[in-house]
Amino acid sequence: MNGPEIHVEFAPELHLFVPRARRDGTVRAATDGVSSLGHVIESLGVPLTEVGALLVDGREVPVSHVPAAGESVTVRTVARPQRVPGAPLRFLLDVHLGTLARRLRLLGVDTAYESIDIGDPALAARSAAERRVMLSRDRGLLRRRELWAGAFVYSTRPEEQLREVLERFRPGLLPWTRCTACNGLLREATKDEVADQLKHGTHATYDVFAQCGACGRAYWRGAHHEQLEAIVREAVALCSEGR
């Protein structure tokens, strides 16, 4: 430990980012009289996307605050539901979150997804260009300055990941309006319009169809519809809580 120190106490939700934290989430960090508090927090492993209010000796300060020796810092997690000002709420997911992307699209949430690894710089640039919230489990990606906004996805289980995102952001839901393959908007379609995508059994059994206006993919209430209905019902109920 070089230089004067400050004491930093992290909210319990942030302990996983700080391997040196004691059980109470408190660590000591060196100060140089120049680096901002935001820089210090990131150097301890916590992406600023996960940081809410910062308190220094009990008073709230911005991330640009330059800490002085002996200060006690409390780092809270982001408030929920989190508001992202300046653009419609929409998301960008990296290559590891494909199932989450499909479930968000099922709920009608504008969700871009990269099915191949295009690299952190390109993802951050797309987040900024399209003003999308970057969802990822990559801490390095979430520390990139180019990001419009971002959020760490804590769970590795798709059902828990979806609940995380819905509880954190409470997006408006419009189920069954987006293509789960490409994020395009769906429209009603006749059987004749999608006939080339239907097997004989499907053609004979179903009469109600939708089609993506972007990629042309056809949709109908097939064998997995009950499972999808359950996902939608749970999500709608969750996002309705407290409204």
PDB file of C-alpha atoms in Angstrom:
ATOM      1  CA  MET A   1       0.000   0.000   0.000  1.00  0.00           C
ATOM      2  CA  ASN A   2       1.615   3.239  -1.175  1.00  0.00           C
ATOM      3  CA  GLY A   3       0.590   6.759  -0.165  1.00  0.00           C
ATOM      4  CA  PRO A   4      -2.129   8.012   2.175  1.00  0.00           C
ATOM      5  CA  GLU A   5      -5.156   5.782   2.539  1.00  0.00           C
ATOM      6  CA  ILE A   6      -8.910   6.011   2.429  1.00  0.00           C
ATOM      7  CA  HIS A   7     -11.379   3.415   3.672  1.00  0.00           C
ATOM      8  CA  VAL A   8     -13.987   2.246   1.181  1.00  0.00           C
ATOM      9  CA  GLU A   9     -17.086   0.298   2.249  1.00  0.00           C
ATOM     10  CA  PHE A  10     -19.043  -1.390  -0.528  1.00  0.00           C
ATOM     11  CA  ALA A  11     -22.723  -2.365  -0.529  1.00  0.00           C
ATOM     12  CA  PRO A  12     -23.206  -6.141  -0.144  1.00  0.00           C
ATOM     13  CA  GLU A  13     -24.297  -6.478  -3.789  1.00  0.00           C
ATOM     14  CA  LEU A  14     -20.858  -5.231  -4.869  1.00  0.00           C
ATOM     15  CA  HIS A  15     -18.712  -7.556  -2.751  1.00  0.00           C
ATOM     16  CA  LEU A  16     -18.258 -10.052  -5.584  1.00  0.00           C
ATOM     17  CA  PHE A  17     -16.274  -7.472  -7.552  1.00  0.00           C
ATOM     18  CA  VAL A  18     -13.757  -6.836  -4.763  1.00  0.00           C
ATOM     19  CA  PRO A  19     -11.760 -10.009  -3.987  1.00  0.00           C
ATOM     20  CA  ARG A  20      -9.747  -8.233  -1.289  1.00  0.00           C
ATOM     21  CA  ALA A  21     -12.829  -7.111   0.606  1.00  0.00           C
ATOM     22  CA  ARG A  22     -13.337  -8.407   4.101  1.00  0.00           C
ATOM     23  CA  ARG A  23     -16.666  -9.876   5.037  1.00  0.00           C
ATOM     24  CA  ASP A  24     -18.041  -6.403   5.743  1.00  0.00           C
ATOM     25  CA  GLY A  25     -16.993  -5.216   2.292  1.00  0.00           C
ATOM     26  CA  THR A  26     -14.449  -2.655   3.541  1.00  0.00           C
ATOM     27  CA  VAL A  27     -11.103  -2.165   1.820  1.00  0.00           C
ATOM     28  CA  ARG A  28      -8.231   0.261   2.125  1.00  0.00           C
ATOM     29  CA  ALA A  29      -7.108   2.153  -0.954  1.00  0.00           C
ATOM     30  CA  ALA A  30      -4.177   4.472  -1.592  1.00  0.00           C
ATOM     31  CA  THR A  31      -4.783   8.053  -2.713  1.00  0.00           C
ATOM     32  CA  ASP A  32      -2.519  10.223  -4.819  1.00  0.00           C
ATOM     33  CA  GLY A  33      -4.342  13.544  -4.555  1.00  0.00           C
ATOM     34  CA  VAL A  34      -5.108  13.494  -8.291  1.00  0.00           C
ATOM     35  CA  SER A  35      -7.188  10.429  -9.178  1.00  0.00           C
ATOM     36  CA  SER A  36     -10.961  10.699  -8.919  1.00  0.00           C
ATOM     37  CA  LEU A  37     -13.027   8.554  -6.605  1.00  0.00           C
ATOM     38  CA  GLY A  38     -14.543   6.889  -9.672  1.00  0.00           C
ATOM     39  CA  HIS A  39     -11.054   5.869 -10.810  1.00  0.00           C
ATOM     40  CA  VAL A  40     -10.247   4.473  -7.365  1.00  0.00           C
ATOM     41  CA  ILE A  41     -13.457   2.427  -7.274  1.00  0.00           C
ATOM     42  CA  GLU A  42     -12.800   0.971 -10.725  1.00  0.00           C
ATOM     43  CA  SER A  43      -9.216   0.147  -9.740  1.00  0.00           C
ATOM     44  CA  LEU A  44     -10.680  -1.978  -6.949  1.00  0.00           C
ATOM     45  CA  GLY A  45     -12.630  -3.980  -9.543  1.00  0.00           C
ATOM     46  CA  VAL A  46     -16.098  -2.411  -9.444  1.00  0.00           C
ATOM     47  CA  PRO A  47     -17.545  -1.144 -12.760  1.00  0.00           C
ATOM     48  CA  LEU A  48     -19.130   2.284 -12.349  1.00  0.00           C
ATOM     49  CA  THR A  49     -22.235   0.917 -14.101  1.00  0.00           C
ATOM     50  CA  GLU A  50     -22.982  -0.844 -10.785  1.00  0.00           C
ATOM     51  CA  VAL A  51     -22.364   2.158  -8.528  1.00  0.00           C
ATOM     52  CA  GLY A  52     -25.122   4.342  -7.140  1.00  0.00           C
ATOM     53  CA  ALA A  53     -24.693   7.064  -4.530  1.00  0.00           C
ATOM     54  CA  LEU A  54     -21.203   7.790  -3.187  1.00  0.00           C
ATOM     55  CA  LEU A  55     -20.905   9.100   0.357  1.00  0.00           C
ATOM     56  CA  VAL A  56     -17.716  10.603   1.782  1.00  0.00           C
ATOM     57  CA  ASP A  57     -17.865  10.980   5.548  1.00  0.00           C
ATOM     58  CA  GLY A  58     -21.642  10.947   5.232  1.00  0.00           C
ATOM     59  CA  ARG A  59     -22.069  13.517   2.444  1.00  0.00           C
ATOM     60  CA  GLU A  60     -22.899  12.619  -1.139  1.00  0.00           C
ATOM     61  CA  VAL A  61     -20.213  13.368  -3.735  1.00  0.00           C
ATOM     62  CA  PRO A  62     -19.867  12.832  -7.517  1.00  0.00           C
ATOM     63  CA  VAL A  63     -17.544  10.237  -9.044  1.00  0.00           C
ATOM     64  CA  SER A  64     -15.229  13.127  -9.978  1.00  0.00           C
ATOM     65  CA  HIS A  65     -14.499  13.812  -6.287  1.00  0.00           C
ATOM     66  CA  VAL A  66     -10.762  13.578  -5.504  1.00  0.00           C
ATOM     67  CA  PRO A  67     -10.460  11.758  -2.183  1.00  0.00           C
ATOM     68  CA  ALA A  68      -8.170  12.993   0.587  1.00  0.00           C
ATOM     69  CA  ALA A  69      -6.258  10.903   3.098  1.00  0.00           C
ATOM     70  CA  GLY A  70      -8.356   9.483   5.893  1.00  0.00           C
ATOM     71  CA  GLU A  71     -11.746   9.838   4.225  1.00  0.00           C
ATOM     72  CA  SER A  72     -14.348   7.123   4.706  1.00  0.00           C
ATOM     73  CA  VAL A  73     -16.241   6.263   1.531  1.00  0.00           C
ATOM     74  CA  THR A  74     -19.528   4.394   1.283  1.00  0.00           C
ATOM     75  CA  VAL A  75     -20.363   2.950  -2.130  1.00  0.00           C
ATOM     76  CA  ARG A  76     -24.013   2.097  -2.698  1.00  0.00           C
ATOM     77  CA  THR A  77     -25.446   0.090  -5.544  1.00  0.00           C
ATOM     78  CA  VAL A  78     -27.623   1.603  -8.262  1.00  0.00           C
ATOM     79  CA  ALA A  79     -31.190   2.497  -7.306  1.00  0.00           C
ATOM     80  CA  ARG A  80     -33.934   0.253  -8.650  1.00  0.00           C
ATOM     81  CA  PRO A  81     -35.753   0.763 -10.881  1.00  0.00           C
ATOM     82  CA  GLN A  82     -32.852   2.434 -12.630  1.00  0.00           C
ATOM     83  CA  ARG A  83     -33.700   5.288 -14.978  1.00  0.00           C
ATOM     84  CA  VAL A  84     -31.571   5.865 -18.067  1.00  0.00           C
ATOM     85  CA  PRO A  85     -32.196   9.443 -19.235  1.00  0.00           C
ATOM     86  CA  GLY A  86     -31.718  10.803 -22.722  1.00  0.00           C
ATOM     87  CA  ALA A  87     -32.973   7.972 -24.942  1.00  0.00           C
ATOM     88  CA  PRO A  88     -35.711   5.341 -25.197  1.00  0.00           C
ATOM     89  CA  LEU A  89     -34.800   2.341 -23.046  1.00  0.00           C
ATOM     90  CA  ARG A  90     -33.278  -0.305 -25.295  1.00  0.00           C
ATOM     91  CA  PHE A  91     -30.534  -2.848 -24.887  1.00  0.00           C
ATOM     92  CA  LEU A  92     -27.462  -4.341 -26.519  1.00  0.00           C
ATOM     93  CA  LEU A  93     -26.292  -7.808 -25.428  1.00  0.00           C
ATOM     94  CA  ASP A  94     -22.969  -9.479 -26.072  1.00  0.00           C
ATOM     95  CA  VAL A  95     -22.401 -12.921 -27.581  1.00  0.00           C
ATOM     96  CA  HIS A  96     -22.813 -14.769 -24.263  1.00  0.00           C
ATOM     97  CA  LEU A  97     -26.407 -13.640 -23.596  1.00  0.00           C
ATOM     98  CA  GLY A  98     -28.331 -15.067 -26.530  1.00  0.00           C
ATOM     99  CA  THR A  99     -31.107 -16.702 -24.504  1.00  0.00           C
ATOM    100  CA  LEU A 100     -31.660 -13.507 -22.528  1.00  0.00           C
ATOM    101  CA  ALA A 101     -31.833 -11.541 -25.791  1.00  0.00           C
ATOM    102  CA  ARG A 102     -34.522 -13.850 -27.195  1.00  0.00           C
ATOM    103  CA  ARG A 103     -36.594 -13.614 -24.003  1.00  0.00           C
ATOM    104  CA  LEU A 104     -36.419  -9.825 -23.932  1.00  0.00           C
ATOM    105  CA  ARG A 105     -37.532  -9.723 -27.572  1.00  0.00           C
ATOM    106  CA  LEU A 106     -40.369 -12.122 -26.737  1.00  0.00           C
ATOM    107  CA  LEU A 107     -41.534  -9.470 -24.266  1.00  0.00           C
ATOM    108  CA  GLY A 108     -41.359  -6.756 -26.921  1.00  0.00           C
ATOM    109  CA  VAL A 109     -38.249  -5.069 -25.505  1.00  0.00           C
ATOM    110  CA  ASP A 110     -35.984  -3.489 -28.146  1.00  0.00           C
ATOM    111  CA  THR A 111     -32.925  -5.731 -27.848  1.00  0.00           C
ATOM    112  CA  ALA A 112     -29.929  -5.815 -30.171  1.00  0.00           C
ATOM    113  CA  TYR A 113     -27.661  -8.852 -29.900  1.00  0.00           C
ATOM    114  CA  GLU A 114     -24.330  -9.812 -31.401  1.00  0.00           C
ATOM    115  CA  SER A 115     -24.244 -13.554 -32.148  1.00  0.00           C
ATOM    116  CA  ILE A 116     -20.512 -13.421 -32.845  1.00  0.00           C
ATOM    117  CA  ASP A 117     -17.756 -11.839 -30.803  1.00  0.00           C
ATOM    118  CA  ILE A 118     -17.112  -8.482 -32.476  1.00  0.00           C
ATOM    119  CA  GLY A 119     -14.830  -7.262 -29.679  1.00  0.00           C
ATOM    120  CA  ASP A 120     -15.270  -4.822 -26.811  1.00  0.00           C
ATOM    121  CA  PRO A 121     -14.414  -1.641 -28.767  1.00  0.00           C
ATOM    122  CA  ALA A 122     -17.067  -2.373 -31.416  1.00  0.00           C
ATOM    123  CA  LEU A 123     -19.700  -3.232 -28.796  1.00  0.00           C
ATOM    124  CA  ALA A 124     -18.987  -0.052 -26.848  1.00  0.00           C
ATOM    125  CA  ALA A 125     -19.123   2.001 -30.053  1.00  0.00           C
ATOM    126  CA  ARG A 126     -22.494   0.489 -31.006  1.00  0.00           C
ATOM    127  CA  SER A 127     -23.845   1.157 -27.513  1.00  0.00           C
ATOM    128  CA  ALA A 128     -22.894   4.824 -27.913  1.00  0.00           C
ATOM    129  CA  ALA A 129     -24.044   5.194 -31.524  1.00  0.00           C
ATOM    130  CA  GLU A 130     -27.473   3.634 -30.905  1.00  0.00           C
ATOM    131  CA  ARG A 131     -27.818   4.788 -27.282  1.00  0.00           C
ATOM    132  CA  ARG A 132     -28.370   1.281 -25.985  1.00  0.00           C
ATOM    133  CA  VAL A 133     -27.729  -0.053 -22.485  1.00  0.00           C
ATOM    134  CA  MET A 134     -24.938  -2.626 -22.737  1.00  0.00           C
ATOM    135  CA  LEU A 135     -25.761  -5.827 -20.831  1.00  0.00           C
ATOM    136  CA  SER A 136     -22.797  -8.087 -20.190  1.00  0.00           C
ATOM    137  CA  ARG A 137     -20.934 -10.248 -17.690  1.00  0.00           C
ATOM    138  CA  ASP A 138     -17.648  -8.814 -18.991  1.00  0.00           C
ATOM    139  CA  ARG A 139     -16.391  -6.332 -16.382  1.00  0.00           C
ATOM    140  CA  GLY A 140     -13.743  -4.955 -18.709  1.00  0.00           C
ATOM    141  CA  LEU A 141     -16.337  -4.136 -21.343  1.00  0.00           C
ATOM    142  CA  LEU A 142     -18.484  -2.315 -18.782  1.00  0.00           C
ATOM    143  CA  ARG A 143     -15.524  -0.129 -17.806  1.00  0.00           C
ATOM    144  CA  ARG A 144     -15.097   1.248 -21.327  1.00  0.00           C
ATOM    145  CA  ARG A 145     -15.655   5.005 -21.435  1.00  0.00           C
ATOM    146  CA  GLU A 146     -17.414   4.920 -24.826  1.00  0.00           C
ATOM    147  CA  LEU A 147     -20.467   3.092 -23.483  1.00  0.00           C
ATOM    148  CA  TRP A 148     -23.761   4.958 -23.535  1.00  0.00           C
ATOM    149  CA  ALA A 149     -24.810   3.042 -20.421  1.00  0.00           C
ATOM    150  CA  GLY A 150     -24.297  -0.459 -19.097  1.00  0.00           C
ATOM    151  CA  ALA A 151     -25.237  -3.070 -16.537  1.00  0.00           C
ATOM    152  CA  PHE A 152     -23.574  -6.208 -15.240  1.00  0.00           C
ATOM    153  CA  VAL A 153     -25.645  -9.391 -15.504  1.00  0.00           C
ATOM    154  CA  TYR A 154     -24.993 -11.194 -12.238  1.00  0.00           C
ATOM    155  CA  SER A 155     -26.547 -14.616 -12.847  1.00  0.00           C
ATOM    156  CA  THR A 156     -25.548 -17.278 -15.362  1.00  0.00           C
ATOM    157  CA  ARG A 157     -29.101 -18.706 -15.520  1.00  0.00           C
ATOM    158  CA  PRO A 158     -31.349 -17.209 -18.236  1.00  0.00           C
ATOM    159  CA  GLU A 159     -34.512 -17.134 -16.083  1.00  0.00           C
ATOM    160  CA  GLU A 160     -32.648 -15.293 -13.311  1.00  0.00           C
ATOM    161  CA  GLN A 161     -30.959 -12.987 -15.820  1.00  0.00           C
ATOM    162  CA  LEU A 162     -34.352 -11.948 -17.179  1.00  0.00           C
ATOM    163  CA  ARG A 163     -35.668 -11.243 -13.691  1.00  0.00           C
ATOM    164  CA  GLU A 164     -32.533  -9.160 -12.949  1.00  0.00           C
ATOM    165  CA  VAL A 165     -33.016  -6.966 -15.999  1.00  0.00           C
ATOM    166  CA  LEU A 166     -36.757  -6.527 -15.440  1.00  0.00           C
ATOM    167  CA  GLU A 167     -36.329  -5.665 -11.751  1.00  0.00           C
ATOM    168  CA  ARG A 168     -33.466  -3.266 -12.430  1.00  0.00           C
ATOM    169  CA  PHE A 169     -34.917  -1.339 -15.376  1.00  0.00           C
ATOM    170  CA  ARG A 170     -38.671  -2.107 -15.403  1.00  0.00           C
ATOM    171  CA  PRO A 171     -38.927  -1.724 -19.197  1.00  0.00           C
ATOM    172  CA  GLY A 172     -42.289  -1.319 -20.864  1.00  0.00           C
ATOM    173  CA  LEU A 173     -43.441  -4.691 -22.190  1.00  0.00           C
ATOM    174  CA  LEU A 174     -45.243  -5.382 -25.482  1.00  0.00           C
ATOM    175  CA  PRO A 175     -45.235  -9.198 -25.675  1.00  0.00           C
ATOM    176  CA  TRP A 176     -45.452 -10.967 -29.025  1.00  0.00           C
ATOM    177  CA  THR A 177     -44.548  -7.869 -31.039  1.00  0.00           C
ATOM    178  CA  ARG A 178     -40.885  -8.541 -31.905  1.00  0.00           C
ATOM    179  CA  CYS A 179     -39.012 -11.197 -33.822  1.00  0.00           C
ATOM    180  CA  THR A 180     -36.953 -13.276 -31.400  1.00  0.00           C
ATOM    181  CA  ALA A 181     -34.446 -13.947 -34.183  1.00  0.00           C
ATOM    182  CA  CYS A 182     -33.661 -10.419 -35.397  1.00  0.00           C
ATOM    183  CA  ASN A 183     -35.566  -7.925 -33.171  1.00  0.00           C
ATOM    184  CA  GLY A 184     -37.740  -6.748 -36.077  1.00  0.00           C
ATOM    185  CA  LEU A 185     -41.404  -5.858 -35.555  1.00  0.00           C
ATOM    186  CA  LEU A 186     -44.085  -8.476 -36.218  1.00  0.00           C
ATOM    187  CA  ARG A 187     -47.256  -8.014 -38.254  1.00  0.00           C
ATOM    188  CA  GLU A 188     -50.267 -10.229 -38.847  1.00  0.00           C
ATOM    189  CA  ALA A 189     -49.868 -12.546 -41.827  1.00  0.00           C
ATOM    190  CA  THR A 190     -52.110 -14.877 -43.781  1.00  0.00           C
ATOM    191  CA  LYS A 191     -51.357 -18.558 -44.210  1.00  0.00           C
ATOM    192  CA  ASP A 192     -50.645 -17.989 -47.894  1.00  0.00           C
ATOM    193  CA  GLU A 193     -48.037 -15.323 -47.093  1.00  0.00           C
ATOM    194  CA  VAL A 194     -45.980 -17.734 -44.955  1.00  0.00           C
ATOM    195  CA  ALA A 195     -46.859 -21.001 -46.697  1.00  0.00           C
ATOM    196  CA  ASP A 196     -43.298 -21.576 -47.867  1.00  0.00           C
ATOM    197  CA  GLN A 197     -42.149 -21.803 -44.225  1.00  0.00           C
ATOM    198  CA  LEU A 198     -44.811 -24.299 -43.093  1.00  0.00           C
ATOM    199  CA  LYS A 199     -44.526 -28.056 -42.948  1.00  0.00           C
ATOM    200  CA  HIS A 200     -47.622 -30.034 -43.944  1.00  0.00           C
ATOM    201  CA  GLY A 201     -48.769 -30.640 -40.341  1.00  0.00           C
ATOM    202  CA  THR A 202     -48.399 -27.001 -39.416  1.00  0.00           C
ATOM    203  CA  HIS A 203     -50.203 -25.875 -42.560  1.00  0.00           C
ATOM    204  CA  ALA A 204     -53.136 -28.125 -41.735  1.00  0.00           C
ATOM    205  CA  THR A 205     -53.310 -27.367 -37.992  1.00  0.00           C
ATOM    206  CA  TYR A 206     -52.784 -23.610 -37.593  1.00  0.00           C
ATOM    207  CA  ASP A 207     -54.581 -20.617 -39.064  1.00  0.00           C
ATOM    208  CA  VAL A 208     -53.214 -17.596 -37.143  1.00  0.00           C
ATOM    209  CA  PHE A 209     -49.763 -16.336 -38.108  1.00  0.00           C
ATOM    210  CA  ALA A 210     -47.434 -13.386 -37.726  1.00  0.00           C
ATOM    211  CA  GLN A 211     -44.408 -12.447 -39.783  1.00  0.00           C
ATOM    212  CA  CYS A 212     -41.341 -10.352 -39.116  1.00  0.00           C
ATOM    213  CA  GLY A 213     -41.269  -7.220 -41.244  1.00  0.00           C
ATOM    214  CA  ALA A 214     -37.455  -7.285 -41.273  1.00  0.00           C
ATOM    215  CA  CYS A 215     -36.341 -10.882 -41.856  1.00  0.00           C
ATOM    216  CA  GLY A 216     -39.631 -12.472 -42.956  1.00  0.00           C
ATOM    217  CA  ARG A 217     -39.657 -15.222 -40.326  1.00  0.00           C
ATOM    218  CA  ALA A 218     -43.114 -16.695 -39.645  1.00  0.00           C
ATOM    219  CA  TYR A 219     -44.605 -17.263 -36.181  1.00  0.00           C
ATOM    220  CA  TRP A 220     -47.547 -19.304 -34.919  1.00  0.00           C
ATOM    221  CA  ARG A 221     -48.704 -20.868 -31.644  1.00  0.00           C
ATOM    222  CA  GLY A 222     -46.712 -24.061 -31.875  1.00  0.00           C
ATOM    223  CA  ALA A 223     -45.662 -26.772 -29.450  1.00  0.00           C
ATOM    224  CA  HIS A 224     -43.643 -24.452 -27.193  1.00  0.00           C
ATOM    225  CA  HIS A 225     -46.296 -21.769 -26.890  1.00  0.00           C
ATOM    226  CA  GLU A 226     -47.368 -22.705 -23.343  1.00  0.00           C
ATOM    227  CA  GLN A 227     -43.773 -22.398 -22.126  1.00  0.00           C
ATOM    228  CA  LEU A 228     -43.448 -18.983 -23.764  1.00  0.00           C
ATOM    229  CA  GLU A 229     -46.805 -17.912 -22.318  1.00  0.00           C
ATOM    230  CA  ALA A 230     -45.521 -18.751 -18.835  1.00  0.00           C
ATOM    231  CA  ILE A 231     -42.431 -16.573 -19.365  1.00  0.00           C
ATOM    232  CA  VAL A 232     -44.626 -13.697 -20.535  1.00  0.00           C
ATOM    233  CA  ARG A 233     -47.104 -14.018 -17.654  1.00  0.00           C
ATOM    234  CA  GLU A 234     -44.361 -14.003 -15.038  1.00  0.00           C
ATOM    235  CA  ALA A 235     -42.615 -11.019 -16.629  1.00  0.00           C
ATOM    236  CA  VAL A 236     -45.790  -8.957 -16.920  1.00  0.00           C
ATOM    237  CA  ALA A 237     -46.676  -9.681 -13.293  1.00  0.00           C
ATOM    238  CA  LEU A 238     -43.175  -8.693 -12.146  1.00  0.00           C
ATOM    239  CA  CYS A 239     -43.149  -5.411 -14.065  1.00  0.00           C
ATOM    240  CA  SER A 240     -46.647  -4.574 -12.819  1.00  0.00           C
ATOM    241  CA  GLU A 241     -45.574  -4.747  -9.163  1.00  0.00           C
ATOM    242  CA  GLY A 242     -45.413  -1.357  -7.514  1.00  0.00           C
ATOM    243  CA  ARG A 243     -46.932   0.524 -10.469  1.00  0.00           C
TER     244      ARG A 243
END
